[in-house]
Tab-separated table of C-alpha atoms and ligand atoms in Angstrom:
chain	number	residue	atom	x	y	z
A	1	UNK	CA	19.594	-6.832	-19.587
A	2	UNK	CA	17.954	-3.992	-17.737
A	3	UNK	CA	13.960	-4.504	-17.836
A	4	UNK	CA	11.921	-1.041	-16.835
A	5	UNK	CA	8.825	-1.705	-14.710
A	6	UNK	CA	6.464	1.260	-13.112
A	7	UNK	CA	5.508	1.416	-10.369
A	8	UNK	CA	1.190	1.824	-10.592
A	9	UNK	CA	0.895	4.381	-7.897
A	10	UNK	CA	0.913	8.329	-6.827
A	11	UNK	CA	1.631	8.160	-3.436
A	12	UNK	CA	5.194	8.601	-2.596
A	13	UNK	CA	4.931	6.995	0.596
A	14	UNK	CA	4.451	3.577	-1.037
A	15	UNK	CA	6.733	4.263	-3.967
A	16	UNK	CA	9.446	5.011	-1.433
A	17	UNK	CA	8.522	1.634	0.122
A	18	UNK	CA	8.202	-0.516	-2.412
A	19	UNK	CA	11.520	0.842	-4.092
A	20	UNK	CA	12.899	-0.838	-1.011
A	21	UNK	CA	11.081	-3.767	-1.013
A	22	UNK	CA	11.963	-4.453	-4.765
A	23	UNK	CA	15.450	-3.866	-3.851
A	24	UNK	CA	15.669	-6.842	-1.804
A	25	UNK	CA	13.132	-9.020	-3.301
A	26	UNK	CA	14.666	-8.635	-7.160
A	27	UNK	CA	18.202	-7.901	-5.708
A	28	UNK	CA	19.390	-9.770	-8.788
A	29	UNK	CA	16.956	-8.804	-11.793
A	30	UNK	CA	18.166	-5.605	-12.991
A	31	UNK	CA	15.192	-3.558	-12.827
A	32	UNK	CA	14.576	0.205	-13.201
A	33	UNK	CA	11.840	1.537	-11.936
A	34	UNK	CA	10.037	4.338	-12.654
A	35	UNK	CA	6.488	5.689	-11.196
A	36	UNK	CA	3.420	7.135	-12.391
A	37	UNK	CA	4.707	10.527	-11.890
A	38	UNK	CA	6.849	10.263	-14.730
A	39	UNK	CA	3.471	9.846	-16.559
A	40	UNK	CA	1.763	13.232	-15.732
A	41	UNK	CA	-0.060	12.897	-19.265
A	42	UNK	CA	-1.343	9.591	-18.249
A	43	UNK	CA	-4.892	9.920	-16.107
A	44	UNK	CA	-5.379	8.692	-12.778
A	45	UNK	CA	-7.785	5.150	-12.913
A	46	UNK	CA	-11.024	5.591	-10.606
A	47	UNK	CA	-11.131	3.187	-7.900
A	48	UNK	CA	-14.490	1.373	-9.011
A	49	UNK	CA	-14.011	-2.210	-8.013
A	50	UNK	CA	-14.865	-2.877	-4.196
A	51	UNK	CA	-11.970	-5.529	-3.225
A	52	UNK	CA	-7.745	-4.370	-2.530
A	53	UNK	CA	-7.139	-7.425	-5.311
A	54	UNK	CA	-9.706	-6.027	-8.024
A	55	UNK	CA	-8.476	-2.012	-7.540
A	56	UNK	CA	-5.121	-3.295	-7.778
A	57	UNK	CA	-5.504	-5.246	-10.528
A	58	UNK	CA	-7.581	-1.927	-12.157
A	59	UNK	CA	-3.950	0.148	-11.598
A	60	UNK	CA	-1.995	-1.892	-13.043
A	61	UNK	CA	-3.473	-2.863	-16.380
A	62	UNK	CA	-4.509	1.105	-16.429
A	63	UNK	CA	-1.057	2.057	-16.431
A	64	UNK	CA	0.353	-0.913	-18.822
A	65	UNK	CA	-1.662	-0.423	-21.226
A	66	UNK	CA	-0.918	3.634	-21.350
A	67	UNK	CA	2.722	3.037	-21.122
A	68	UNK	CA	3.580	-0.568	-22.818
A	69	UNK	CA	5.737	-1.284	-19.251
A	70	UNK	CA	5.102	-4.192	-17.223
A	71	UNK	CA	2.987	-2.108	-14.229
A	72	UNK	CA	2.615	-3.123	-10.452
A	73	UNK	CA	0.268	-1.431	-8.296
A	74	UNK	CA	-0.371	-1.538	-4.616
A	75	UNK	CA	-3.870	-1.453	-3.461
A	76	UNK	CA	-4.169	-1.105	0.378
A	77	UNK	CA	-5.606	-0.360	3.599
A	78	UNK	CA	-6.539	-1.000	7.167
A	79	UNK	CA	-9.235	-3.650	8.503
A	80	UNK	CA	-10.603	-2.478	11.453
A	81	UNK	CA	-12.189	-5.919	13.192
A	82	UNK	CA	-14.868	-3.905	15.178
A	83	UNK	CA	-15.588	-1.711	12.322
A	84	UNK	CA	-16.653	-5.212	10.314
A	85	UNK	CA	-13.366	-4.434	8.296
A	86	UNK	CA	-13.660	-0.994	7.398
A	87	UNK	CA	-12.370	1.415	6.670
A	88	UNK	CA	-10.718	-1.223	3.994
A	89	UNK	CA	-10.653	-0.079	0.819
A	90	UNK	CA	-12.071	3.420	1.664
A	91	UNK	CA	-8.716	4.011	3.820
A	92	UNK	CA	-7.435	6.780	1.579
A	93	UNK	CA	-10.726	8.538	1.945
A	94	UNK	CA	-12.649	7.817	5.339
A	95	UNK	CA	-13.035	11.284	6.317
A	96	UNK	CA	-14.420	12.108	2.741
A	97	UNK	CA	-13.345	12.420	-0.692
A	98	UNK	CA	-11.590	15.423	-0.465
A	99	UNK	CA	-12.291	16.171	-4.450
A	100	UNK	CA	-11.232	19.526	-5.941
A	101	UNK	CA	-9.492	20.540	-2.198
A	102	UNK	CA	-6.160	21.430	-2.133
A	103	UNK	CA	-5.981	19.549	0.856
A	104	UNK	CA	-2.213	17.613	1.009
A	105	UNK	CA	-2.324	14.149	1.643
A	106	UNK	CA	-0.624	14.506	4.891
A	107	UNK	CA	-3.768	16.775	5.911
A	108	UNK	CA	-6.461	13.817	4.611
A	109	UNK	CA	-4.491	11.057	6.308
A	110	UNK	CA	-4.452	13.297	9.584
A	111	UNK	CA	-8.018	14.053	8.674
A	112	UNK	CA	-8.749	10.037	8.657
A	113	UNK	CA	-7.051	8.903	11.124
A	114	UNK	CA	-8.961	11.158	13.659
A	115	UNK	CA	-11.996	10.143	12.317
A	116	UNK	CA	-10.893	6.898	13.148
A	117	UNK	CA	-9.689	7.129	16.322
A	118	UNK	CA	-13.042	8.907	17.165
A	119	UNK	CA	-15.124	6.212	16.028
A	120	UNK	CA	-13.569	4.017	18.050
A	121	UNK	CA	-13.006	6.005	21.101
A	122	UNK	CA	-15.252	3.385	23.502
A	123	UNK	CA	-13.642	0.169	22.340
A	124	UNK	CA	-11.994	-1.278	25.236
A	125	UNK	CA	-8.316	-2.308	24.488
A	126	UNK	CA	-9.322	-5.966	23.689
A	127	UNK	CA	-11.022	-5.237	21.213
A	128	UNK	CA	-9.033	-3.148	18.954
A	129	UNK	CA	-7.662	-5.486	16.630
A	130	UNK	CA	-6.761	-4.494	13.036
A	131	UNK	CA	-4.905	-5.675	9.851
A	132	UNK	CA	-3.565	-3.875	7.611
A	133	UNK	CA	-3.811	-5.877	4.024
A	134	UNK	CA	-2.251	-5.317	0.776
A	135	UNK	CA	-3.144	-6.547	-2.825
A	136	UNK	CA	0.216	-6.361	-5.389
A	137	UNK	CA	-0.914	-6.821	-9.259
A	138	UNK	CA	1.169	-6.967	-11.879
A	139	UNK	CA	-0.130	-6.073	-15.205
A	140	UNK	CA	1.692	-6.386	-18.525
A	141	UNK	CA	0.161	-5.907	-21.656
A	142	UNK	CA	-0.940	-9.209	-23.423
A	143	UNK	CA	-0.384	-11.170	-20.288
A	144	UNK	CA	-2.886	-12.128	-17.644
A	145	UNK	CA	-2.701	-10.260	-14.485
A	146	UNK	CA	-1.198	-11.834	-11.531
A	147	UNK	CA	-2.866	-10.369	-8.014
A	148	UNK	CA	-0.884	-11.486	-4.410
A	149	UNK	CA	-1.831	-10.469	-1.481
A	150	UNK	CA	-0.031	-9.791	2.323
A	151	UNK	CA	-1.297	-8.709	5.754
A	152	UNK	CA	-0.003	-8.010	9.256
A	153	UNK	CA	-2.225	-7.875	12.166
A	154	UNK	CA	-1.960	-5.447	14.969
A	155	UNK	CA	-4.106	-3.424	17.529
A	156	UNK	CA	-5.014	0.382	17.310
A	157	UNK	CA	-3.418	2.380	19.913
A	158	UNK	CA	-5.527	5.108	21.413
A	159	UNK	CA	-3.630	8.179	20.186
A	160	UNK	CA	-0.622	8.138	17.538
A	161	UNK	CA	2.851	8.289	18.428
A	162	UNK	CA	6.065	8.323	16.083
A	163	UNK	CA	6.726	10.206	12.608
A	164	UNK	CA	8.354	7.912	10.244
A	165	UNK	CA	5.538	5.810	7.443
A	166	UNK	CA	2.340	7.362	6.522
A	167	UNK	CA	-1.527	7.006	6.548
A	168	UNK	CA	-2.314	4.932	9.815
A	169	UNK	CA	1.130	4.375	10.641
A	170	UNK	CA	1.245	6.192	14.163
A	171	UNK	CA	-2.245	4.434	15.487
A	172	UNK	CA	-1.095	1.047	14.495
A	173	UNK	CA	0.379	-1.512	16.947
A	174	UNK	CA	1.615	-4.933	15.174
A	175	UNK	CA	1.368	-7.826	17.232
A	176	UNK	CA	4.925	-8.819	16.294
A	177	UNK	CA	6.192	-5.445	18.410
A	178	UNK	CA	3.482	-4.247	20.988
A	179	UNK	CA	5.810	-1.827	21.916
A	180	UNK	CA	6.308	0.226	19.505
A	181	UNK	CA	3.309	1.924	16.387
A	182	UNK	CA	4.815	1.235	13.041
A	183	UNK	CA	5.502	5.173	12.481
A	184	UNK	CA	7.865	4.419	15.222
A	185	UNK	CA	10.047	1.371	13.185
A	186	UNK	CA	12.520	2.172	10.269
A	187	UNK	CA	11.685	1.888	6.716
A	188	UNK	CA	13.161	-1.682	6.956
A	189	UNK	CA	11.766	-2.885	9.836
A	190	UNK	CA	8.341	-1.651	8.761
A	191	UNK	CA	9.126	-3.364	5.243
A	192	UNK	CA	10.295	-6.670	7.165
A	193	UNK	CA	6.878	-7.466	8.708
A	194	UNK	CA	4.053	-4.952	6.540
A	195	UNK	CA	1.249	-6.025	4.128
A	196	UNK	CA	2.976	-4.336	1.895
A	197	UNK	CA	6.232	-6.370	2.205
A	198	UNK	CA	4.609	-9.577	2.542
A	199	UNK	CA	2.713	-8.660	-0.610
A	200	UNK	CA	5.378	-7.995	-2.806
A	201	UNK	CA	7.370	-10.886	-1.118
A	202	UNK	CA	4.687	-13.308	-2.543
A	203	UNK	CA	4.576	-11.840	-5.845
A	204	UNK	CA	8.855	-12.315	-6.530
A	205	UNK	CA	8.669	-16.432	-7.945
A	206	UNK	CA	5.838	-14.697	-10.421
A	207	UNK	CA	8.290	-11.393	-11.566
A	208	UNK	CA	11.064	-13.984	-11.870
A	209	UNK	CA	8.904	-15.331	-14.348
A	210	UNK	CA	6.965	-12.852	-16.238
A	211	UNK	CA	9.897	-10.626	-16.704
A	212	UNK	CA	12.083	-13.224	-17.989
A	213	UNK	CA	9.112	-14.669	-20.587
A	214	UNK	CA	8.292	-10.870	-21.572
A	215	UNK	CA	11.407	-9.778	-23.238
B	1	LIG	P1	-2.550	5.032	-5.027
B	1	LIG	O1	-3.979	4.601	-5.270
B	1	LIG	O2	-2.075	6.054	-6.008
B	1	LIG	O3	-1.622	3.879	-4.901
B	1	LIG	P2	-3.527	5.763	-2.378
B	1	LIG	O4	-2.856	6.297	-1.143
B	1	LIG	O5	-4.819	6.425	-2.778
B	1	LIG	O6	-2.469	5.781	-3.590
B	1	LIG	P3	-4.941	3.296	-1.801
B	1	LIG	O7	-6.153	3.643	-2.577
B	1	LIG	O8	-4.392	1.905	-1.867
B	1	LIG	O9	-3.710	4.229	-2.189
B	1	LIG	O10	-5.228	3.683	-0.281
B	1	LIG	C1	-4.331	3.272	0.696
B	1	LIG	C2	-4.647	3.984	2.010
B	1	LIG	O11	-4.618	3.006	3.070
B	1	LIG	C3	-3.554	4.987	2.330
B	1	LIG	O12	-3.875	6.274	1.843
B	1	LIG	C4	-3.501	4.925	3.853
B	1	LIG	O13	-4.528	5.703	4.397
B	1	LIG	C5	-3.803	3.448	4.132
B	1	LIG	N1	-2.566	2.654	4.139
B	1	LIG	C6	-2.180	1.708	3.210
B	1	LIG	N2	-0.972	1.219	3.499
B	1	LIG	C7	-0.573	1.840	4.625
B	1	LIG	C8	0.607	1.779	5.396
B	1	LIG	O14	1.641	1.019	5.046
B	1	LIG	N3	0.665	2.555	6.479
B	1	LIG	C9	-0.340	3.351	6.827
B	1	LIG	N4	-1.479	3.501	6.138
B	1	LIG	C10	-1.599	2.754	5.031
């Protein structure tokens, strides 16, 4: 039986992701999943809570209890060690809010990642370490949330390099491939070792399980 899930998020970065992601990790389950574009009427939850898990968990029971679906957000963002972990979960909007611009995301993640890079311009190369961490919730209505979470560490490189991901992509060096910035790996090589993957990889036994009880 085909169950419909959607997908708790607006950026089509990490819907294009976590399509894949899903594809391999629920090969077998039949989903189809739809995003929170298909539910323009439906408004966008403020970020209030000051942790990836308690955002996430904030999307997701936002946008199951508009809709009725099962909902799984993706609440995520870079740890910069010298910065004490910023800009964490004030990624999306280090370089400001951006309210009421007309400013395209590509322009604020540009926007943030030279602020970044700026900040950090005097760090010597040892000490550029960074994670990138990701908190999946699943929300369905009358169940208990479920929150998982995935990392990958990394250093920042001192200017970006490659075009493929998003956000802080071309900056980021993971420690699993210090040759490359992960705007410079595929969608599935990214998706093998990212927060994001790891995330959603740790959140699959749980799926099996909710999905199968909520029918
Ligand atoms: P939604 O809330 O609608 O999901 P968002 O982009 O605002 O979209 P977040 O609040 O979780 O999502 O902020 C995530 C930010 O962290 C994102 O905008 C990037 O700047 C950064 N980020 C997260 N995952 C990333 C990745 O895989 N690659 C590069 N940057 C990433």
């Amino acid at each position: 039986m085909t169950r419909r899930i959607v997908l708790a998020t607006r950026n089509e970065h990490k819907v294009h992701e976590l399509r894949q992601i899903l594809a391999s990790v629920c090969r077998d389950l039949d989903l189809e999943i739809a995003s929170a574009a298909q539910f323009p009427d439906v408004p966008e939850v403020p970020e209030t809570e000051v942790t990836f898990a308690g955002n996430a968990r904030l999307k997701a029971e936002a946008l199951a209890a508009a809709t009725g679906l099962p909902a799984l957000a993706d609440d995520s963002g870079l740890a910069v060690e010298v910065l004490g972990g910023c800009p964490g979960v004030f990624s999306a909007r280090w370089s400001g809010s951006h309210a009421g611009e007309s400013a395209t995301r590509a322009e604020r993640d540009r926007a943030n990642l030279e602020l970044l890079l700026e900040q950090i311009a005097d760090v010597p190369d040892a000490h550029r370490g960074a994670a990138f961490v990701c908190a999946a919730a699943l929300g369905i209505p009358g169940q208990e949330s479920v929150v998982c979470e995935g990392r990958v560490t990394g250093r920042l490189a001192r200017s970006p390099r490659g075009s493929n991901g998003f956000g802080y992509d071309p900056v980021f060096v993971p420690d699993a491939d210090p040759a490359r910035t992960l705007a410079e790996f595929t969608d599935a090589e990214k998706n093998a070792i990212s927060h994001r993957g790891n995330a959603f990889r740790a959140m699959e036994p749980v799926l099996r399980e909710r999905l199968s009880r909520d029918v």
